[in-house]
XYZ file of C-alpha atoms in Angstrom:
503
model
C -0.140 -6.477 -7.442
C 1.552 -7.958 -10.510
C 0.199 -10.045 -13.347
C 2.887 -11.137 -15.763
C 0.244 -13.042 -17.790
C -1.465 -9.904 -19.091
C -1.345 -10.246 -22.885
C 0.268 -7.825 -25.290
C -2.096 -5.032 -26.243
C -3.536 -4.742 -22.737
C -4.238 -1.176 -21.655
C -3.223 -0.339 -18.089
C -3.988 2.647 -15.891
C -2.283 3.957 -12.759
C -3.929 6.664 -10.669
C -1.957 8.426 -7.935
C -4.092 10.493 -5.537
C -1.260 12.496 -4.032
C -1.318 15.118 -1.312
C -0.471 17.855 -3.828
C -1.496 16.507 -7.232
C -3.555 13.719 -8.779
C -1.857 11.908 -11.652
C -3.238 9.415 -14.171
C -1.068 7.376 -16.537
C -2.420 5.185 -19.321
C -0.095 2.751 -21.098
C -0.259 -0.286 -23.358
C 1.792 -3.409 -22.732
C 3.612 -4.358 -25.936
C 6.551 -6.726 -26.490
C 7.693 -6.639 -22.878
C 7.496 -2.857 -22.649
C 4.995 -0.164 -21.696
C 4.022 2.398 -24.335
C 2.641 5.569 -22.796
C -0.792 6.547 -24.152
C -1.912 9.376 -21.891
C -0.566 11.410 -18.990
C -2.869 13.629 -16.918
C -1.977 15.656 -13.847
C -3.855 18.232 -11.824
C -2.988 20.199 -8.685
C -5.560 19.388 -6.017
C -3.640 20.094 -2.795
C -5.584 17.716 -0.582
C -3.047 18.240 2.197
C -4.015 21.923 2.375
C -7.541 20.810 3.306
C -6.512 18.980 6.492
C -7.551 20.884 9.612
C -5.921 20.722 13.065
C -8.135 17.752 13.977
C -7.024 15.787 10.933
C -10.263 16.131 8.962
C -10.308 16.715 5.229
C -12.440 19.752 4.428
C -15.413 19.581 2.081
C -13.736 22.171 -0.143
C -10.628 19.994 -0.545
C -12.766 16.932 -1.174
C -14.662 18.774 -3.887
C -11.384 19.758 -5.576
C -10.366 16.114 -5.618
C -13.726 14.853 -6.836
C -13.845 17.429 -9.635
C -10.427 16.261 -10.808
C -11.528 12.625 -10.749
C -14.600 13.496 -12.806
C -12.224 14.563 -15.576
C -10.123 11.398 -15.276
C -12.951 8.858 -14.970
C -13.763 8.597 -18.721
C -10.257 7.286 -19.403
C -10.914 4.267 -17.119
C -14.138 3.159 -18.790
C -13.961 -0.351 -20.180
C -10.892 -1.332 -18.146
C -11.153 -4.394 -15.884
C -10.003 -4.766 -12.299
C -6.664 -6.282 -13.337
C -5.934 -3.272 -15.552
C -6.306 -0.410 -13.060
C -4.500 0.506 -9.851
C -5.553 3.577 -7.871
C -3.805 4.566 -4.633
C -3.930 7.363 -2.081
C -0.905 8.668 -0.190
C -0.064 10.892 2.779
C -3.079 13.218 2.939
C -5.490 10.286 2.789
C -3.356 8.346 5.265
C -3.606 11.252 7.694
C -7.276 12.211 7.217
C -9.630 10.736 9.815
C -12.503 10.996 7.339
C -10.625 9.550 4.355
C -13.193 6.761 4.001
C -15.880 9.350 3.292
C -13.813 10.750 0.419
C -12.876 7.296 -0.892
C -16.511 6.215 -1.142
C -17.398 9.310 -3.170
C -14.299 8.950 -5.346
C -14.873 5.246 -6.032
C -18.426 5.988 -7.120
C -17.048 8.379 -9.731
C -14.215 6.150 -10.938
C -15.882 2.763 -10.720
C -12.663 1.220 -9.335
C -11.396 0.696 -5.773
C -8.853 3.104 -4.293
C -6.350 1.788 -1.781
C -4.376 3.859 0.715
C -0.726 2.797 0.823
C 1.729 3.138 3.696
C 4.654 5.536 3.511
C 7.303 2.887 2.972
C 5.174 1.197 0.331
C 4.918 4.555 -1.394
C 8.708 4.813 -1.205
C 9.151 1.350 -2.704
C 6.845 2.119 -5.622
C 8.589 5.435 -6.277
C 11.892 3.581 -6.457
C 10.400 1.050 -8.876
C 9.158 3.893 -11.052
C 12.592 5.521 -11.104
C 14.532 2.315 -11.796
C 12.368 1.197 -14.705
C 12.211 4.605 -16.404
C 15.849 5.700 -16.119
C 19.171 4.306 -17.362
C 20.878 1.558 -15.425
C 23.613 2.751 -13.088
C 26.492 1.022 -11.352
C 26.329 0.897 -7.586
C 23.691 2.246 -5.264
C 21.368 5.133 -5.928
C 19.608 7.490 -3.524
C 16.125 8.507 -4.676
C 14.225 11.357 -2.995
C 10.662 12.430 -3.790
C 9.158 15.567 -2.214
C 5.412 15.086 -2.092
C 2.619 17.291 -0.841
C 2.469 15.769 2.635
C 5.543 13.568 2.919
C 9.014 13.100 1.470
C 10.253 9.628 0.576
C 13.900 8.531 0.814
C 15.125 5.311 -0.777
C 18.565 3.802 -1.193
C 18.604 0.894 -3.626
C 21.007 -1.443 -5.347
C 19.845 -2.270 -8.869
C 16.111 -2.970 -8.713
C 16.182 -3.759 -4.987
C 15.501 -1.116 -2.306
C 17.936 -1.336 0.617
C 16.583 1.433 2.861
C 13.160 3.088 2.632
C 11.601 5.840 4.706
C 8.748 8.331 4.474
C 9.057 11.473 6.586
C 6.205 13.830 7.504
C 7.318 16.868 5.568
C 5.861 17.956 2.244
C 5.581 21.040 0.066
C 1.847 21.540 0.736
C 1.875 20.801 4.467
C 4.967 22.996 4.989
C 3.412 25.787 2.915
C 0.340 25.752 5.186
C 2.587 25.679 8.233
C 5.283 28.245 7.355
C 4.228 30.217 4.243
C 0.472 30.465 4.594
C 0.130 33.992 3.215
C 2.323 33.306 0.190
C 5.053 35.648 1.441
C 8.528 34.333 2.230
C 10.629 35.799 5.015
C 14.085 34.714 6.116
C 12.677 33.715 9.504
C 9.903 31.535 8.024
C 12.287 29.892 5.577
C 14.757 29.011 8.340
C 11.942 27.675 10.517
C 10.826 25.385 7.677
C 14.403 24.285 7.046
C 15.035 23.545 10.737
C 11.789 21.582 10.979
C 12.931 19.441 8.039
C 16.391 18.960 9.577
C 14.703 17.775 12.765
C 12.725 15.165 10.814
C 15.873 14.039 9.020
C 17.597 13.218 12.295
C 15.581 9.979 12.312
C 17.312 8.644 9.197
C 20.564 10.622 8.912
C 22.904 8.096 10.537
C 21.560 5.000 8.798
C 21.485 6.606 5.333
C 24.977 8.063 5.591
C 26.189 4.690 6.837
C 24.629 2.890 3.873
C 25.978 5.245 1.204
C 25.251 5.636 -2.520
C 26.944 6.554 -5.768
C 24.205 8.582 -7.506
C 21.474 10.834 -6.042
C 18.267 11.297 -8.036
C 15.284 13.552 -7.387
C 11.751 12.593 -8.361
C 8.853 14.980 -7.871
C 7.287 18.167 -9.128
C 9.208 20.261 -6.609
C 12.621 18.886 -7.545
C 11.698 19.100 -11.228
C 10.828 22.780 -10.774
C 14.013 23.507 -8.823
C 16.088 21.801 -11.511
C 14.435 23.899 -14.244
C 14.884 27.146 -12.329
C 18.532 26.351 -11.549
C 19.079 25.808 -15.273
C 17.002 28.870 -16.255
C 14.504 26.803 -18.181
C 16.716 23.752 -18.847
C 17.158 20.788 -16.511
C 20.279 21.350 -14.402
C 22.039 19.258 -11.801
C 21.159 20.466 -8.310
C 24.058 21.234 -5.972
C 24.313 22.873 -2.534
C 25.682 26.017 -4.230
C 22.742 26.269 -6.652
C 20.193 25.698 -3.902
C 21.823 28.454 -1.845
C 21.632 30.802 -4.841
C 17.934 29.995 -5.259
C 17.392 30.643 -1.560
C 19.043 34.077 -1.778
C 16.949 34.941 -4.831
C 13.750 33.757 -3.158
C 14.372 35.796 -0.001
C 15.175 38.857 -2.078
C 11.922 38.591 -4.061
C 9.935 37.450 -0.973
C 7.858 35.040 -3.099
C 8.319 32.463 -5.858
C 5.947 34.182 -8.306
C 8.788 35.442 -10.503
C 9.854 31.856 -11.238
C 6.741 31.300 -13.349
C 8.791 32.637 -16.280
C 10.372 29.168 -16.452
C 7.043 27.550 -17.187
C 5.897 26.943 -13.597
C 2.213 27.185 -12.890
C 1.169 29.610 -10.181
C -0.005 26.799 -7.887
C 3.411 25.070 -8.180
C 5.222 28.362 -7.488
C 3.139 28.818 -4.336
C 4.463 25.591 -2.728
C 8.012 25.859 -4.069
C 9.510 27.810 -1.118
C 8.573 24.866 1.115
C 10.057 22.459 -1.421
C 13.280 24.456 -1.513
C 13.524 24.510 2.297
C 13.075 20.735 2.442
C 15.625 20.179 -0.340
C 18.130 22.479 1.360
C 17.711 20.482 4.570
C 18.224 17.028 3.084
C 21.196 18.197 1.005
C 22.841 19.264 4.272
C 21.756 16.346 6.465
C 22.687 13.658 3.921
C 25.760 15.526 2.623
C 24.517 15.358 -0.979
C 27.005 16.845 -3.456
C 24.755 16.759 -6.531
C 21.333 15.474 -7.560
C 19.884 14.719 -10.986
C 16.176 14.978 -11.750
C 14.433 11.848 -13.105
C 10.894 11.593 -14.480
C 9.875 8.266 -12.926
C 7.701 8.356 -9.822
C 4.925 6.553 -7.960
C 2.524 6.271 -10.903
C 5.215 4.711 -13.117
C 5.999 2.249 -10.339
C 2.327 1.320 -10.144
C 2.178 0.732 -13.897
C 5.254 -1.464 -14.014
C 4.086 -3.594 -11.096
C 0.599 -3.836 -12.577
C 2.069 -5.045 -15.870
C 4.239 -7.699 -14.237
C 7.342 -6.224 -15.883
C 8.906 -4.850 -12.703
C 10.072 -8.100 -11.142
C 10.227 -11.825 -11.590
C 8.793 -12.392 -8.099
C 5.708 -10.828 -6.532
C 7.077 -8.522 -3.828
C 4.258 -9.686 -1.559
C 5.678 -13.213 -1.597
C 9.038 -11.894 -0.474
C 7.345 -9.906 2.291
C 5.344 -12.965 3.360
C 8.480 -15.105 3.553
C 10.181 -12.393 5.575
C 7.287 -12.283 8.053
C 7.370 -16.056 8.467
C 11.074 -15.924 9.234
C 10.868 -12.879 11.489
C 8.043 -14.288 13.616
C 9.341 -17.880 13.565
C 6.284 -19.387 11.915
C 6.060 -23.195 11.891
C 6.469 -23.589 8.131
C 5.162 -27.165 7.990
C 1.974 -26.257 9.853
C 1.596 -23.161 7.713
C 1.826 -25.221 4.536
C -0.612 -27.841 5.814
C -3.234 -25.198 6.576
C -2.636 -23.538 3.198
C -3.085 -26.825 1.331
C -6.207 -27.730 3.271
C -7.879 -24.302 3.029
C -7.332 -24.182 -0.741
C -8.610 -27.744 -1.049
C -11.804 -26.668 0.715
C -12.053 -23.517 -1.399
C -11.903 -25.557 -4.604
C -15.078 -27.355 -3.526
C -17.197 -24.272 -2.772
C -15.744 -21.377 -4.778
C -18.434 -21.578 -7.456
C -21.334 -21.634 -5.022
C -19.803 -18.880 -2.905
C -18.704 -16.503 -5.684
C -15.028 -16.897 -4.880
C -13.797 -17.728 -8.368
C -11.664 -14.594 -8.788
C -7.952 -15.275 -8.160
C -7.760 -12.458 -5.606
C -9.901 -14.391 -3.106
C -7.756 -17.501 -3.454
C -4.685 -15.348 -2.975
C -6.063 -13.784 0.233
C -6.957 -17.157 1.718
C -3.539 -18.569 0.864
C -1.688 -15.636 2.440
C -3.857 -15.581 5.556
C -3.295 -19.325 6.000
C 0.456 -18.856 5.618
C 0.521 -16.166 8.331
C -2.266 -17.239 10.676
C 0.179 -18.104 13.486
C 2.451 -15.019 13.423
C 0.895 -13.840 16.682
C 2.433 -16.807 18.534
C 5.705 -14.876 18.610
C 4.006 -12.378 20.958
C 2.062 -14.744 23.214
C 0.123 -17.990 22.923
C -2.893 -16.524 24.687
C -5.110 -14.759 22.130
C -2.405 -15.086 19.500
C -4.987 -14.569 16.760
C -5.500 -11.003 18.046
C -1.761 -10.349 18.233
C -1.341 -11.677 14.698
C -4.126 -9.455 13.379
C -2.527 -6.392 14.979
C 0.860 -7.169 13.439
C -0.719 -7.749 10.044
C -2.738 -4.541 10.079
C -0.162 -2.067 11.368
C 3.232 -3.292 10.127
C 4.822 -1.657 7.087
C 4.617 -4.487 4.553
C 6.144 -3.908 1.085
C 3.733 -4.829 -1.702
C 0.595 -4.634 0.428
C -1.868 -1.749 0.558
C -3.507 -0.795 3.840
C -6.793 -2.303 2.628
C -5.100 -5.598 1.757
C -3.505 -5.659 5.202
C -6.871 -5.053 6.870
C -8.434 -7.905 4.917
C -5.668 -10.322 5.868
C -5.794 -9.058 9.453
C -9.508 -9.818 9.782
C -8.964 -13.353 8.460
C -6.166 -13.932 10.968
C -8.254 -12.372 13.765
C -11.229 -14.660 13.113
C -9.430 -17.915 12.354
C -10.116 -19.319 15.858
C -12.285 -18.936 18.934
C -15.440 -16.807 18.687
C -16.375 -15.582 15.210
C -16.247 -11.792 15.695
C -18.796 -10.436 13.199
C -18.090 -6.826 14.142
C -14.582 -7.026 12.643
C -16.097 -7.104 9.140
C -18.173 -3.908 9.434
C -15.503 -1.647 7.947
C -15.661 -3.423 4.574
C -18.199 -3.077 1.785
C -21.142 -5.513 2.098
C -19.837 -7.628 -0.801
C -16.274 -7.809 0.524
C -17.521 -8.489 4.063
C -19.563 -11.458 2.805
C -16.654 -12.912 0.822
C -14.223 -12.425 3.706
C -16.577 -14.148 6.149
C -16.746 -17.112 3.785
C -12.966 -17.245 3.540
C -12.718 -17.017 7.326
C -15.004 -20.036 7.720
C -12.815 -22.056 5.349
C -9.662 -21.025 7.182
C -11.206 -21.933 10.551
C -12.023 -25.432 9.322
C -8.561 -25.924 7.815
C -6.887 -24.856 11.075
C -9.204 -27.126 13.060
C -8.446 -30.147 10.891
C -4.745 -29.710 11.636
C -5.019 -28.955 15.335
C -2.859 -31.995 16.145
C -0.131 -30.690 13.790
C 0.174 -33.801 11.586
C 2.950 -34.361 9.067
C 0.679 -34.397 6.010
C -2.419 -32.366 5.059
C -5.847 -33.799 5.759
C -7.454 -33.923 2.302
C -10.005 -36.690 2.783
C -12.988 -34.387 3.331
C -15.827 -33.230 1.128
C -17.369 -29.824 1.753
C -20.783 -28.781 0.456
C -22.651 -25.512 0.857
C -26.318 -24.566 1.014
C -26.895 -20.880 0.224
C -30.681 -21.070 0.313
C -30.861 -19.959 3.952
C -29.243 -16.963 5.717
C -27.182 -19.438 7.747
C -25.199 -20.502 4.660
C -25.039 -24.077 5.856
C -21.777 -25.987 5.389
C -21.576 -29.754 5.625
C -18.236 -31.482 6.137
C -18.215 -35.130 5.050
C -15.480 -37.547 6.175
C -14.892 -41.119 4.953
C -17.329 -43.540 6.536
C -16.347 -44.467 10.085
C -13.223 -42.296 10.094
C -14.465 -39.508 12.361
C -15.620 -41.968 15.029
C -11.951 -42.848 15.544
C -11.023 -39.177 16.084
C -12.685 -38.157 19.376
C -10.578 -34.995 19.846
C -11.365 -33.736 16.346
C -15.024 -34.535 16.836
C -15.066 -32.454 20.039
C -13.329 -29.590 18.222
C -15.904 -29.726 15.434
C -18.767 -29.622 17.906
C -17.268 -26.508 19.527
C -16.703 -24.924 16.108
C -20.307 -25.619 15.102
C -21.407 -23.829 18.278
C -19.224 -20.781 17.560
C -20.461 -20.571 13.980
C -24.052 -20.887 15.178
C -23.508 -17.903 17.492
C -22.415 -15.931 14.413
C -25.549 -16.930 12.504
C -23.976 -19.722 10.406
C -24.498 -23.461 10.330
C -21.831 -26.159 10.246
C -22.651 -29.847 10.226
C -20.393 -32.854 9.805
C -20.558 -36.600 9.520
């Protein structure tokens, strides 16, 4: 996600398609800092458009698309390395999210990636850390979103605990305050529902501890302003209780618009207050300070390369290798060999962009993680782990791409696994998969050094995309097991409509 080599003067854009609001930030990288150029935000309330079957309504989609139409002009002229667009809880939950993403990407001209809850939490924490003063000790950061609430405890720039719970100001409004009226019974039901969710994290978070609690989100911003009667005030259990009493007396949050709240924010604020009241009690929070940083700032700082010295994805990859006891020597051999093969065909196959090299390298490093589950069909186990684990630094789309490479690195070449990608991405991923298969095959005997004595050539003039693997003269004749493996591989590739020859 990061690129520390982006030159000064580069314009960057972060687009957060949240469950309540869409936010766009534009900034310019200058002298190791980000200078904000433009900030746009619009209430869309995607989460309110989710029906009982988990489908996003056409009306909600149209609200989102209309908002993106307004934001799209600000992205014109920006390259792929300059823009990051992500979707959060509502798009994670919607069964038809792909339908919306295709329409949205056509408007924006950039890909949109759905991120997991814990990845959202990590990026929120990054946004808070890099836009607020340094503190001593640990901090607790909480962000109430439209469909989920993120909880992070971190030490310095490093998150220690991260969680995303299924409770948000829009989803709870639809569930408990649908008619806009607030009763004591409905408020307590919302609060108890939030307390029930918090049971999952209460013990571990209290055990970890923190020195400072910070709130990041529109709901906590609004509550802070109301508590301070138009000025930002520290939130405390006493002030939240006072707001609750006032809300129940008025039976709606409409009167709070005098503090500058928009009507659509006031509508979801009772749910936000119920959630805040619950986590103040469950986590025994004494006071909380509002901070401006959030997900979109985290995206910008990671995009710029200013957020960390090390790509978080590398740390995650190393953690996976350790957790699933990957043979590091074999992993490195396959990485070296697959990249060696890529260097020979990347021009002919349109794989010159660094992102394709990166995907091949990471898939090669993790291709054996499924062995920790079982040797039989370990490629399938590995693909499942890669696709469904919460992996910091990786979007869901990135995980799916790595999963399909791991799934197809051996045995039959399953063409159907590529159908969920765009035609261009599917083609590139199939090409990477073929390179990874050959690299794995060449190191089937698990040697001590990489096999780099091969020449690979490609013929794109036929639909079979013929590959020819050339070994030093006479060498292959002395490797009967490898020759048998290559013959089997040629057969599997032929079944998939490809051609592999060797000599």
